[in-house]
Tab-separated table of C-alpha atoms in Angstrom:
chain	number	residue	atom	x	y	z
A	196	MET	CA	139.510	48.676	103.685
A	197	ALA	CA	139.710	51.128	106.735
A	198	ASN	CA	137.306	54.023	107.014
A	199	ASN	CA	139.979	56.367	108.418
A	200	LEU	CA	141.203	58.348	105.607
A	201	TYR	CA	144.689	58.607	107.747
A	202	ASP	CA	145.157	55.045	107.657
A	203	PRO	CA	147.131	53.684	104.325
A	204	SER	CA	144.714	50.565	104.168
A	205	ALA	CA	142.007	53.091	103.241
A	206	TYR	CA	143.299	53.407	99.788
A	207	LYS	CA	143.260	51.187	96.684
A	208	PRO	CA	146.450	49.935	95.138
A	209	SER	CA	145.614	52.187	92.240
A	210	GLN	CA	145.712	55.098	94.603
A	211	THR	CA	149.059	54.289	95.804
A	212	ALA	CA	152.494	54.924	94.578
A	213	LEU	CA	155.785	53.099	95.482
A	214	MET	CA	158.500	55.677	95.433
A	215	PHE	CA	162.388	54.762	95.225
A	216	LEU	CA	164.354	57.712	96.522
A	217	ASP	CA	168.025	58.118	95.679
A	218	TYR	CA	168.755	54.237	95.237
A	219	GLN	CA	171.900	55.458	93.230
A	220	ASN	CA	175.173	53.417	92.927
A	221	LEU	CA	177.314	55.505	95.037
A	222	LEU	CA	174.894	55.191	98.061
A	223	VAL	CA	173.772	51.361	97.599
A	224	ASN	CA	177.603	50.998	97.419
A	225	MET	CA	178.146	52.402	100.962
A	226	VAL	CA	175.587	49.966	102.662
A	227	PRO	CA	177.646	47.545	104.688
A	228	ASP	CA	177.084	43.605	104.861
A	229	PRO	CA	174.798	41.959	105.761
A	230	THR	CA	172.601	45.011	105.850
A	231	ASN	CA	172.953	45.596	102.169
A	232	LYS	CA	171.527	42.104	101.328
A	233	THR	CA	168.548	42.796	103.625
A	234	LEU	CA	167.744	46.239	101.863
A	235	ILE	CA	168.227	44.754	98.280
A	236	LYS	CA	165.633	42.059	99.355
A	237	ALA	CA	163.327	44.440	100.706
A	238	ALA	CA	163.487	46.762	97.512
A	239	GLU	CA	163.020	43.842	95.080
A	240	THR	CA	160.142	42.308	97.043
A	241	LEU	CA	158.203	45.984	96.729
A	242	LEU	CA	159.206	46.378	93.305
A	243	ALA	CA	157.949	43.151	92.048
A	244	ALA	CA	154.661	43.453	94.149
A	245	ALA	CA	154.068	46.855	92.448
A	246	ARG	CA	154.614	45.717	89.220
A	247	LYS	CA	152.623	42.459	89.522
A	248	ASN	CA	149.957	44.816	90.742
A	249	ASN	CA	150.019	47.773	88.208
A	250	VAL	CA	150.928	50.219	91.161
A	251	ALA	CA	152.706	53.478	90.227
A	252	ILE	CA	156.302	53.702	90.764
A	253	LEU	CA	158.383	56.754	90.930
A	254	HIS	CA	162.252	56.067	90.557
A	255	CYS	CA	163.623	59.384	91.879
A	256	ILE	CA	167.217	60.423	91.794
A	257	SER	CA	169.535	63.296	92.341
A	258	ASP	CA	170.672	64.552	88.998
A	259	THR	CA	174.505	64.461	89.580
A	260	ASN	CA	174.781	66.690	86.420
A	261	ALA	CA	172.981	69.563	87.650
A	262	GLU	CA	174.191	71.995	90.229
A	263	PRO	CA	172.820	72.846	93.747
A	264	ALA	CA	171.144	76.149	94.275
A	265	ALA	CA	173.788	78.621	95.352
A	266	THR	CA	171.781	79.236	98.374
A	267	ASN	CA	171.845	75.586	99.351
A	268	LYS	CA	174.533	74.457	102.163
A	269	VAL	CA	175.570	71.611	100.001
A	270	ALA	CA	176.917	74.067	97.147
A	271	ALA	CA	179.714	74.670	99.744
A	272	THR	CA	181.121	70.839	99.006
A	273	TRP	CA	179.443	70.168	95.617
A	274	ASP	CA	182.469	71.282	93.459
A	275	ALA	CA	185.077	70.034	95.693
A	276	GLN	CA	183.939	66.774	97.108
A	277	TYR	CA	180.991	65.382	94.909
A	278	LYS	CA	181.278	66.590	91.463
A	279	PRO	CA	184.639	65.177	90.770
A	280	ILE	CA	183.561	61.901	91.669
A	281	PHE	CA	180.368	61.578	89.609
A	282	SER	CA	182.724	63.243	86.488
A	283	ALA	CA	185.328	60.798	87.040
A	284	ASN	CA	182.570	57.840	87.157
A	285	PRO	CA	179.149	58.880	85.876
A	286	GLU	CA	177.587	55.465	86.643
A	287	LEU	CA	177.866	56.173	90.472
A	288	GLY	CA	175.011	58.734	90.088
A	289	ALA	CA	172.740	56.308	88.230
A	290	GLU	CA	170.174	54.218	89.839
A	291	TYR	CA	171.347	50.840	90.876
A	292	ALA	CA	170.615	48.597	88.022
A	293	GLY	CA	168.554	45.960	89.573
A	294	PHE	CA	165.991	48.476	90.591
A	295	ALA	CA	165.828	50.329	87.231
A	296	PRO	CA	162.936	50.570	85.067
A	297	THR	CA	162.921	47.830	82.270
A	298	GLN	CA	161.878	47.476	78.676
A	299	GLU	CA	158.927	45.715	80.080
A	300	SER	CA	157.978	48.456	82.675
A	301	THR	CA	154.703	50.047	81.704
A	302	SER	CA	153.924	53.703	81.688
A	303	ARG	CA	153.128	53.811	85.380
A	304	GLU	CA	156.558	53.229	86.073
A	305	THR	CA	158.488	56.347	85.661
A	306	ALA	CA	161.977	58.166	86.399
A	307	HIS	CA	162.157	61.753	88.014
A	308	THR	CA	165.118	63.745	89.013
A	309	ARG	CA	165.830	66.988	90.871
A	310	PRO	CA	168.995	69.130	91.646
A	311	PRO	CA	171.402	68.038	94.437
A	312	GLY	CA	170.587	69.341	97.793
A	313	LEU	CA	166.638	69.005	97.612
A	314	ARG	CA	165.841	66.226	100.261
A	315	SER	CA	162.177	65.863	99.232
A	316	VAL	CA	161.476	64.647	95.916
A	317	LEU	CA	157.914	65.854	95.687
A	318	THR	CA	158.633	68.856	93.195
A	319	ASP	CA	155.687	70.611	91.854
A	320	GLU	CA	155.818	68.431	88.616
A	321	VAL	CA	155.782	65.346	90.626
A	322	VAL	CA	152.777	66.417	92.962
A	323	VAL	CA	150.599	67.075	90.008
A	324	TYR	CA	151.932	63.987	88.077
A	325	LEU	CA	151.186	62.150	91.402
A	326	ARG	CA	147.316	63.711	92.266
A	327	ASP	CA	146.176	64.761	89.250
A	328	HIS	CA	147.433	62.259	86.509
A	329	LEU	CA	147.339	59.142	88.626
A	330	GLY	CA	145.070	59.981	91.292
A	331	VAL	CA	147.510	58.818	94.090
A	332	ARG	CA	146.898	59.597	97.836
A	333	HIS	CA	149.031	57.118	99.517
A	334	LEU	CA	152.765	57.070	99.080
A	335	ILE	CA	155.039	54.003	100.229
A	336	LEU	CA	158.806	55.410	100.224
A	337	ALA	CA	161.991	53.250	100.310
A	338	GLY	CA	165.379	54.730	99.635
A	339	ILE	CA	168.686	56.255	100.847
A	340	ALA	CA	169.231	58.101	103.087
A	341	THR	CA	166.783	58.006	105.956
A	342	SER	CA	167.764	61.388	107.122
A	343	GLY	CA	167.809	62.536	103.552
A	344	ALA	CA	165.476	61.922	100.712
A	345	ILE	CA	163.416	59.776	103.097
A	346	MET	CA	162.643	62.256	105.805
A	347	GLY	CA	162.471	65.214	103.443
A	348	THR	CA	160.021	63.473	101.294
A	349	MET	CA	158.001	61.981	104.553
A	350	SER	CA	158.007	65.431	106.081
A	351	GLN	CA	156.560	67.365	102.708
A	352	GLY	CA	154.362	64.583	101.730
A	353	THR	CA	152.488	64.759	104.871
A	354	ASP	CA	152.503	68.798	104.870
A	355	ILE	CA	150.531	68.550	101.700
A	356	ASN	CA	148.128	65.822	102.803
A	357	PHE	CA	149.417	62.608	101.365
A	358	VAL	CA	149.490	59.419	103.424
A	359	VAL	CA	152.729	58.343	103.858
A	360	SER	CA	154.344	54.767	104.770
A	361	VAL	CA	158.071	54.330	105.261
A	362	VAL	CA	159.472	50.617	104.974
A	363	ALA	CA	161.810	50.519	107.461
A	364	ASP	CA	164.010	47.491	105.787
A	365	ALA	CA	164.314	49.375	102.470
A	366	CYS	CA	165.767	52.274	103.967
A	367	TRP	CA	169.153	53.050	104.846
A	368	ASP	CA	171.184	55.695	106.733
A	369	PRO	CA	175.170	56.048	107.230
A	370	ASN	CA	174.691	57.052	110.912
A	371	THR	CA	172.516	53.759	112.619
A	372	GLN	CA	171.570	55.402	115.608
A	373	VAL	CA	170.070	58.580	113.491
A	374	HIS	CA	168.286	55.638	111.562
A	375	ASN	CA	167.097	54.020	114.416
A	376	ASP	CA	165.932	57.273	116.191
A	377	LEU	CA	163.983	58.399	112.802
A	378	ILE	CA	162.384	54.947	112.381
A	379	ASP	CA	161.576	54.537	115.937
A	380	THR	CA	160.550	57.899	117.109
A	381	VAL	CA	160.404	60.631	114.760
A	382	ILE	CA	158.773	59.063	111.567
A	383	PRO	CA	155.866	57.233	113.487
A	384	SER	CA	154.631	60.868	114.759
A	385	LEU	CA	153.821	61.911	111.464
A	386	ALA	CA	153.407	58.799	109.125
A	387	TRP	CA	153.471	55.187	109.350
A	388	VAL	CA	156.319	52.793	109.602
A	389	SER	CA	155.511	49.678	107.676
A	390	SER	CA	157.231	46.159	107.165
A	391	VAL	CA	157.775	45.155	103.756
A	392	GLU	CA	154.776	42.329	104.501
A	393	GLN	CA	152.488	45.133	105.210
A	394	ALA	CA	153.553	47.608	102.201
A	395	VAL	CA	153.179	44.622	99.979
A	396	GLY	CA	149.461	44.314	101.521
A	397	TYR	CA	148.863	47.798	100.615
A	398	MET	CA	149.829	47.331	96.829
A	399	THR	CA	147.670	44.242	96.584
A	400	GLY	CA	144.581	45.236	98.339
């Protein structure tokens, strides 16, 4: 175990949380072949390791039944573009079934929602849950989109003194160049970019 507190390996699995961000059906369905197979396999591998080692798992999605704040620019397109899609097919707003909690999930696997337009999933309630209830100091992020929930949560997480790892193969963005620039250049300046194997290692000690 590392002595440097900025290093993910300094934290035990009990101090680590796997955070699945916006793996909602609408977004997962957008991922093209063969990238979707890589993404799903990576996420399934992370999930299996977390469940096996009783690592905290937070499933975080946008609440498609809620409204964005009036001051959020998403409000400009929500009613016309997104709300009709989710109204016609609410299942598109649900988490991808292969990742969702099951009846066998423990109390350390929980689901959290936030209003549309918030990139970071680290609401006050979630931060208190992670820090005070679970004792978590290290966050492993996986989800869609790299420029959305991943970037937003990574930025806020590092600002409030979490150690953050982003699993590259478990993230996707509709703009490949943006994804690559964030993974290769922007995120490594603030957080850790991890392979699936490295992230599994953090969860197994």
